[in-house]
CSV table of C-alpha atoms and ligand atoms in Angstrom, one decimal:
chain,number,residue,atom,x,y,z
A,274,MET,CA,-4.4,-87.8,41.7
A,275,GLN,CA,-5.9,-85.0,43.6
A,276,ALA,CA,-9.8,-86.7,43.3
A,277,GLN,CA,-8.0,-89.4,45.9
A,278,ALA,CA,-6.4,-86.9,48.1
A,279,ALA,CA,-8.6,-84.7,48.4
A,280,SER,CA,-11.3,-87.9,49.8
A,281,ILE,CA,-8.9,-88.9,52.6
A,282,PRO,CA,-9.6,-87.2,56.0
A,283,ARG,CA,-5.9,-85.1,57.0
A,284,ARG,CA,-5.8,-82.5,59.5
A,285,GLY,CA,-5.9,-78.6,57.6
A,286,PHE,CA,-3.1,-76.9,57.4
A,287,ILE,CA,-1.3,-73.7,58.0
A,288,LEU,CA,0.1,-71.8,55.2
A,289,ILE,CA,2.1,-68.8,55.7
A,290,LEU,CA,3.7,-66.2,52.8
A,291,SER,CA,6.4,-64.0,54.3
A,292,SER,CA,9.0,-61.7,52.0
A,293,PRO,CA,9.9,-58.1,52.5
A,294,SER,CA,7.7,-55.8,52.5
A,295,GLY,CA,6.8,-55.1,48.0
A,296,ALA,CA,8.0,-59.0,47.2
A,297,GLY,CA,4.5,-59.9,46.6
A,298,LYS,CA,3.2,-62.1,49.3
A,299,THR,CA,-0.4,-60.4,49.3
A,300,THR,CA,-0.9,-60.8,45.5
A,301,LEU,CA,0.4,-64.4,45.4
A,302,THR,CA,-1.7,-65.1,49.0
A,303,ARG,CA,-4.6,-63.2,47.9
A,304,ALA,CA,-4.2,-64.9,44.5
A,305,VAL,CA,-4.6,-68.4,45.4
A,306,ALA,CA,-7.2,-67.7,48.4
A,307,ALA,CA,-9.8,-66.1,45.8
A,308,ASP,CA,-9.2,-69.5,43.5
A,309,PRO,CA,-11.7,-72.0,44.4
A,310,LYS,CA,-9.9,-74.9,43.3
A,311,TRP,CA,-8.0,-74.1,46.7
A,312,GLY,CA,-10.8,-74.2,48.8
A,313,LEU,CA,-8.5,-72.4,51.9
A,314,ASP,CA,-9.6,-69.8,53.9
A,315,LEU,CA,-7.3,-66.7,53.5
A,316,SER,CA,-6.4,-65.4,57.9
A,317,ILE,CA,-7.5,-61.8,58.3
A,318,SER,CA,-5.1,-59.8,60.5
A,319,VAL,CA,-5.7,-57.2,62.4
A,320,THR,CA,-4.0,-54.0,62.3
A,321,THR,CA,-3.4,-50.3,63.6
A,322,ARG,CA,-1.7,-49.4,60.9
A,323,GLN,CA,-3.5,-46.9,58.4
A,324,ARG,CA,-5.7,-47.6,55.9
A,325,ARG,CA,-4.6,-47.8,52.4
A,326,PRO,CA,-6.9,-46.2,49.3
A,327,SER,CA,-7.2,-49.0,48.1
A,328,GLU,CA,-8.0,-51.3,50.9
A,329,ILE,CA,-11.4,-52.6,52.0
A,330,ASP,CA,-11.8,-52.2,56.5
A,331,GLY,CA,-12.9,-56.7,57.4
A,332,LYS,CA,-12.0,-57.7,53.9
A,333,HIS,CA,-7.9,-56.6,53.6
A,334,TYR,CA,-7.7,-56.7,57.5
A,335,ASN,CA,-9.7,-54.9,59.9
A,336,PHE,CA,-7.6,-51.6,60.9
A,337,ILE,CA,-8.2,-51.2,64.7
A,338,ASP,CA,-7.3,-48.3,67.3
A,339,ARG,CA,-4.7,-49.5,70.3
A,340,GLU,CA,-6.3,-49.6,72.6
A,341,THR,CA,-8.2,-52.5,71.3
A,342,PHE,CA,-5.3,-54.0,70.0
A,343,ASP,CA,-3.5,-54.4,73.5
A,344,GLY,CA,-6.8,-55.6,74.7
A,345,TYR,CA,-6.9,-58.5,71.8
A,346,ARG,CA,-4.0,-59.2,73.2
A,347,ALA,CA,-4.5,-59.4,76.9
A,348,SER,CA,-7.3,-61.3,76.2
A,349,GLU,CA,-5.4,-63.3,75.0
A,350,ASN,CA,-7.8,-63.2,71.5
A,351,LEU,CA,-4.4,-63.1,69.3
A,352,LEU,CA,-2.9,-66.5,67.9
A,353,GLU,CA,0.4,-64.0,67.6
A,354,TRP,CA,1.8,-60.9,67.2
A,355,ALA,CA,4.3,-58.4,65.9
A,356,GLU,CA,5.1,-54.6,65.4
A,357,VAL,CA,6.3,-54.6,61.8
A,358,HIS,CA,7.0,-51.5,60.7
A,359,GLY,CA,5.9,-48.8,63.9
A,360,ASN,CA,2.7,-50.4,64.0
A,361,PHE,CA,0.9,-53.4,65.2
A,362,TYR,CA,-0.3,-56.3,63.7
A,363,GLY,CA,-2.4,-59.7,64.9
A,364,THR,CA,-4.1,-63.0,63.2
A,365,PRO,CA,-7.1,-63.5,65.3
A,366,ARG,CA,-7.3,-66.4,66.2
A,367,LYS,CA,-11.4,-68.2,66.6
A,368,PRO,CA,-10.9,-68.8,62.8
A,369,VAL,CA,-8.3,-70.0,62.8
A,370,GLU,CA,-9.1,-72.8,65.3
A,371,LYS,CA,-13.0,-73.2,63.7
A,372,VAL,CA,-10.5,-74.1,60.3
A,373,LEU,CA,-8.5,-76.5,61.2
A,374,GLY,CA,-10.9,-78.2,63.6
A,375,ALA,CA,-12.5,-78.7,59.8
A,376,GLY,CA,-9.2,-80.3,58.2
A,377,ARG,CA,-9.4,-76.7,55.8
A,378,ASP,CA,-6.2,-75.3,55.2
A,379,MET,CA,-5.3,-72.1,55.7
A,380,ILE,CA,-3.7,-69.4,54.6
A,381,PHE,CA,-1.2,-66.7,56.3
A,382,ASP,CA,0.1,-63.2,54.9
A,383,ILE,CA,2.6,-62.9,58.3
A,384,ASP,CA,6.1,-61.5,59.4
A,385,TYR,CA,8.8,-63.9,60.7
A,386,GLN,CA,8.2,-62.5,64.1
A,387,GLY,CA,4.6,-64.0,63.7
A,388,THR,CA,5.9,-67.0,62.1
A,389,ARG,CA,8.1,-68.0,64.5
A,390,GLN,CA,5.3,-68.3,67.2
A,391,VAL,CA,2.9,-69.7,65.2
A,392,ARG,CA,5.4,-73.0,64.6
A,393,ALA,CA,6.2,-73.3,68.5
A,394,LYS,CA,2.9,-73.5,69.2
A,395,LEU,CA,1.2,-75.8,65.6
A,396,THR,CA,4.2,-77.4,64.7
A,397,GLU,CA,3.1,-80.1,62.7
A,398,ASP,CA,0.7,-78.4,61.5
A,399,VAL,CA,2.5,-75.3,59.1
A,400,VAL,CA,4.2,-75.2,56.3
A,401,THR,CA,6.1,-72.1,55.7
A,402,VAL,CA,7.4,-69.8,52.7
A,403,PHE,CA,9.7,-66.9,52.0
A,404,ILE,CA,9.2,-64.5,48.6
A,405,LEU,CA,12.3,-62.6,47.9
A,406,PRO,CA,12.4,-60.3,45.1
A,407,PRO,CA,14.6,-60.9,42.3
A,408,SER,CA,16.5,-57.7,42.7
A,409,LEU,CA,16.2,-55.3,45.7
A,410,ALA,CA,16.4,-52.5,43.0
A,411,GLU,CA,13.3,-54.6,41.4
A,412,LEU,CA,11.4,-54.5,45.1
A,413,ARG,CA,11.8,-50.8,45.4
A,414,HIS,CA,10.1,-50.7,41.6
A,415,ARG,CA,6.9,-52.4,43.0
A,416,LEU,CA,6.5,-50.4,46.3
A,417,GLU,CA,7.2,-47.6,44.5
A,418,ARG,CA,5.1,-48.9,42.0
A,419,ARG,CA,2.3,-49.6,44.4
A,420,ALA,CA,1.9,-46.0,45.3
A,421,GLU,CA,-0.1,-46.7,48.6
A,422,ASP,CA,2.5,-46.0,50.9
A,423,SER,CA,3.8,-42.2,51.4
A,424,PRO,CA,7.6,-41.4,50.5
A,425,ASP,CA,9.3,-42.1,54.1
A,426,THR,CA,7.3,-44.9,53.8
A,427,ILE,CA,8.8,-46.4,51.4
A,428,GLU,CA,11.8,-46.0,53.0
A,429,LYS,CA,10.9,-47.3,56.1
A,430,ARG,CA,10.5,-50.2,54.4
A,431,LEU,CA,13.2,-50.7,52.2
A,432,ALA,CA,15.7,-50.4,54.7
A,433,ASN,CA,13.7,-53.1,56.4
A,434,ALA,CA,13.5,-55.0,54.0
A,435,ARG,CA,17.7,-56.5,54.0
A,436,ILE,CA,17.1,-57.6,57.8
A,437,GLU,CA,13.6,-59.3,56.8
A,438,ILE,CA,15.1,-60.8,53.8
A,439,GLN,CA,17.6,-62.8,56.5
A,440,ARG,CA,15.2,-65.0,57.1
A,441,TRP,CA,15.4,-66.7,54.9
A,442,SER,CA,16.5,-69.4,56.2
A,443,GLU,CA,14.3,-70.1,59.1
A,444,TYR,CA,11.4,-71.3,55.7
A,445,ASP,CA,10.3,-75.1,54.3
A,446,TYR,CA,10.6,-73.0,51.0
A,447,VAL,CA,11.7,-70.0,49.2
A,448,ILE,CA,10.2,-68.8,46.3
A,449,VAL,CA,11.7,-65.6,44.0
A,450,ASN,CA,8.7,-63.9,42.7
A,451,ASP,CA,10.5,-62.7,39.1
A,452,ASP,CA,7.6,-63.8,36.9
A,453,LEU,CA,4.7,-63.8,38.8
A,454,GLN,CA,3.0,-66.7,36.8
A,455,ASP,CA,5.6,-68.4,37.7
A,456,ALA,CA,5.6,-68.1,41.7
A,457,PHE,CA,1.7,-69.0,41.6
A,458,ARG,CA,2.6,-72.6,39.5
A,459,SER,CA,5.9,-72.7,42.2
A,460,LEU,CA,3.4,-71.9,45.1
A,461,GLU,CA,0.3,-74.1,43.5
A,462,GLY,CA,3.3,-77.0,42.9
A,463,ILE,CA,3.9,-75.9,47.5
A,464,LEU,CA,0.0,-77.0,48.0
A,465,THR,CA,-0.2,-80.4,45.9
A,466,ALA,CA,2.9,-82.1,48.1
A,467,GLU,CA,1.6,-80.8,50.9
A,468,ARG,CA,-1.5,-81.8,50.9
A,469,LEU,CA,-0.3,-85.1,49.9
A,470,LYS,CA,2.0,-85.3,53.1
A,471,ARG,CA,1.8,-89.3,54.7
A,472,THR,CA,2.0,-87.5,58.7
A,473,ARG,CA,-1.3,-85.0,58.2
A,474,ARG,CA,-2.8,-87.4,56.7
A,475,THR,CA,-5.8,-88.9,58.8
A,476,GLY,CA,-7.5,-91.5,56.7
A,477,LEU,CA,-4.6,-93.2,54.9
A,478,THR,CA,-4.8,-96.5,57.3
A,479,ASP,CA,-8.2,-96.9,57.1
A,480,PHE,CA,-7.5,-96.8,52.9
A,481,VAL,CA,-4.7,-98.7,53.2
A,482,ASP,CA,-6.7,-101.9,55.1
A,483,GLY,CA,-9.7,-101.6,52.6
A,484,LEU,CA,-7.5,-101.6,49.8
A,485,LEU,CA,-6.4,-104.8,51.6
A,486,ALA,CA,-9.3,-106.9,52.5
A,487,GLU,CA,-10.2,-107.1,48.2
A,488,PRO,CA,-10.3,-110.4,47.2
A,489,ASP,CA,-7.5,-111.0,44.5
A,490,LEU,CA,-8.0,-110.7,41.7
A,491,ILE,CA,-6.3,-113.1,40.1
B,57,LIG,P1,3.9,-57.4,49.2
B,57,LIG,O1,2.5,-58.1,50.0
B,57,LIG,O2,4.8,-58.8,49.8
B,57,LIG,O3,4.3,-56.5,50.3
B,57,LIG,P2,2.3,-56.9,47.1
B,57,LIG,O4,1.7,-58.3,46.9
B,57,LIG,O5,2.0,-55.4,47.4
B,57,LIG,O6,3.7,-56.6,47.9
B,57,LIG,O7,3.1,-56.7,45.6
B,57,LIG,C1,4.2,-55.2,45.2
B,57,LIG,C2,3.5,-55.1,43.6
B,57,LIG,O8,4.1,-55.3,42.8
B,57,LIG,C3,2.4,-54.7,43.8
B,57,LIG,O9,1.7,-53.8,42.6
B,57,LIG,C4,1.8,-55.9,42.6
B,57,LIG,O10,0.7,-55.7,41.8
B,57,LIG,C5,3.6,-55.6,42.2
B,57,LIG,N1,3.8,-57.3,41.8
B,57,LIG,C6,3.5,-58.5,42.4
B,57,LIG,N2,4.3,-59.5,42.0
B,57,LIG,C7,5.3,-58.9,40.9
B,57,LIG,C8,5.8,-59.6,39.8
B,57,LIG,N3,6.2,-61.1,39.4
B,57,LIG,N4,6.7,-58.5,38.6
B,57,LIG,C9,5.6,-57.4,39.1
B,57,LIG,N5,4.9,-56.9,39.7
B,57,LIG,C10,5.0,-57.5,40.8
B,58,LIG,P1,1.3,-54.7,55.0
B,58,LIG,O1,1.3,-53.5,55.8
B,58,LIG,O2,2.3,-54.1,53.9
B,58,LIG,O3,0.3,-54.5,54.6
B,58,LIG,O4,2.0,-54.9,55.5
B,58,LIG,C1,3.3,-55.5,56.4
B,58,LIG,C2,3.9,-56.6,57.7
B,58,LIG,O5,2.7,-56.7,58.8
B,58,LIG,C3,4.1,-57.9,56.2
B,58,LIG,O6,5.3,-58.1,56.7
B,58,LIG,C4,2.7,-58.6,56.4
B,58,LIG,O7,3.4,-60.3,55.8
B,58,LIG,C5,3.0,-58.0,58.2
B,58,LIG,N1,1.4,-59.1,58.2
B,58,LIG,C6,0.2,-58.6,57.9
B,58,LIG,N2,-0.8,-59.1,58.7
B,58,LIG,C7,0.2,-59.8,60.1
B,58,LIG,C8,-0.4,-60.7,61.6
B,58,LIG,O8,-1.4,-60.5,61.3
B,58,LIG,N3,1.0,-61.0,61.8
B,58,LIG,C9,2.1,-60.8,61.4
B,58,LIG,N4,3.1,-60.9,62.5
B,58,LIG,N5,2.5,-59.8,60.8
B,58,LIG,C10,1.5,-59.0,60.0
């Protein structure tokens, strides 16, 4: 079924993952983007946030200063942008146009404000997934275990978590990330189903016409 789906032309889509900080969206996004089976392009955002010790400039984000960010914004180089936890983040527009134009899919790890902007611009070609933590206590443990943010930053992110969690109902799919493998399998299920969606499969008419043009077997 998957081989057949892949061979029939279709429009690409954007898969957006959002969650409160620490719920696991970066882990899930990176895991699915790194699996060649899915052939997904990962959107690399620009941000004014300070780089974490484990992050690589150009791989996890493009780390830029506020002036550069404002320049990108003014020249409409960003598909969407938002201020999150006191820093600015944005999605460069050109790579997205290139990937979608080639009929491929792209994965975004962005917040609910950015999700609203992308949905308003590319409605039919956006699939949104909200990642919930199994509990707020576990959310705190994960942020503390990640140990990449200062205690102040962790408190700020936890304070924002309740507001972010309330956006869950704006999303197409919701995954509770308790067991990571289960959450990953759920994400793969979403991708499989969305790739089979009739309305994006522009090659289906030709495929079915070809089927019907085959000579009768009986
Ligand atoms: P986010 O991008 O949503 O802020 P991360 O992907 O950075 O979250 O995950 C936060 C921390 O929790 C990381 O240290 C990650 O390894 C860990 N983590 C992610 N998913 C799970 C899970 N299902 N169970 C336990 N730890 C997890
Ligand atoms: P972090 O600082 O933990 O990497 O990300 C903080 C928040 O910013 C997360 O909710 C993440 O999804 C969001 N984010 C990251 N990149 C972008 C982006 O390009 N646009 C928007 N709107 N949010 C982003």
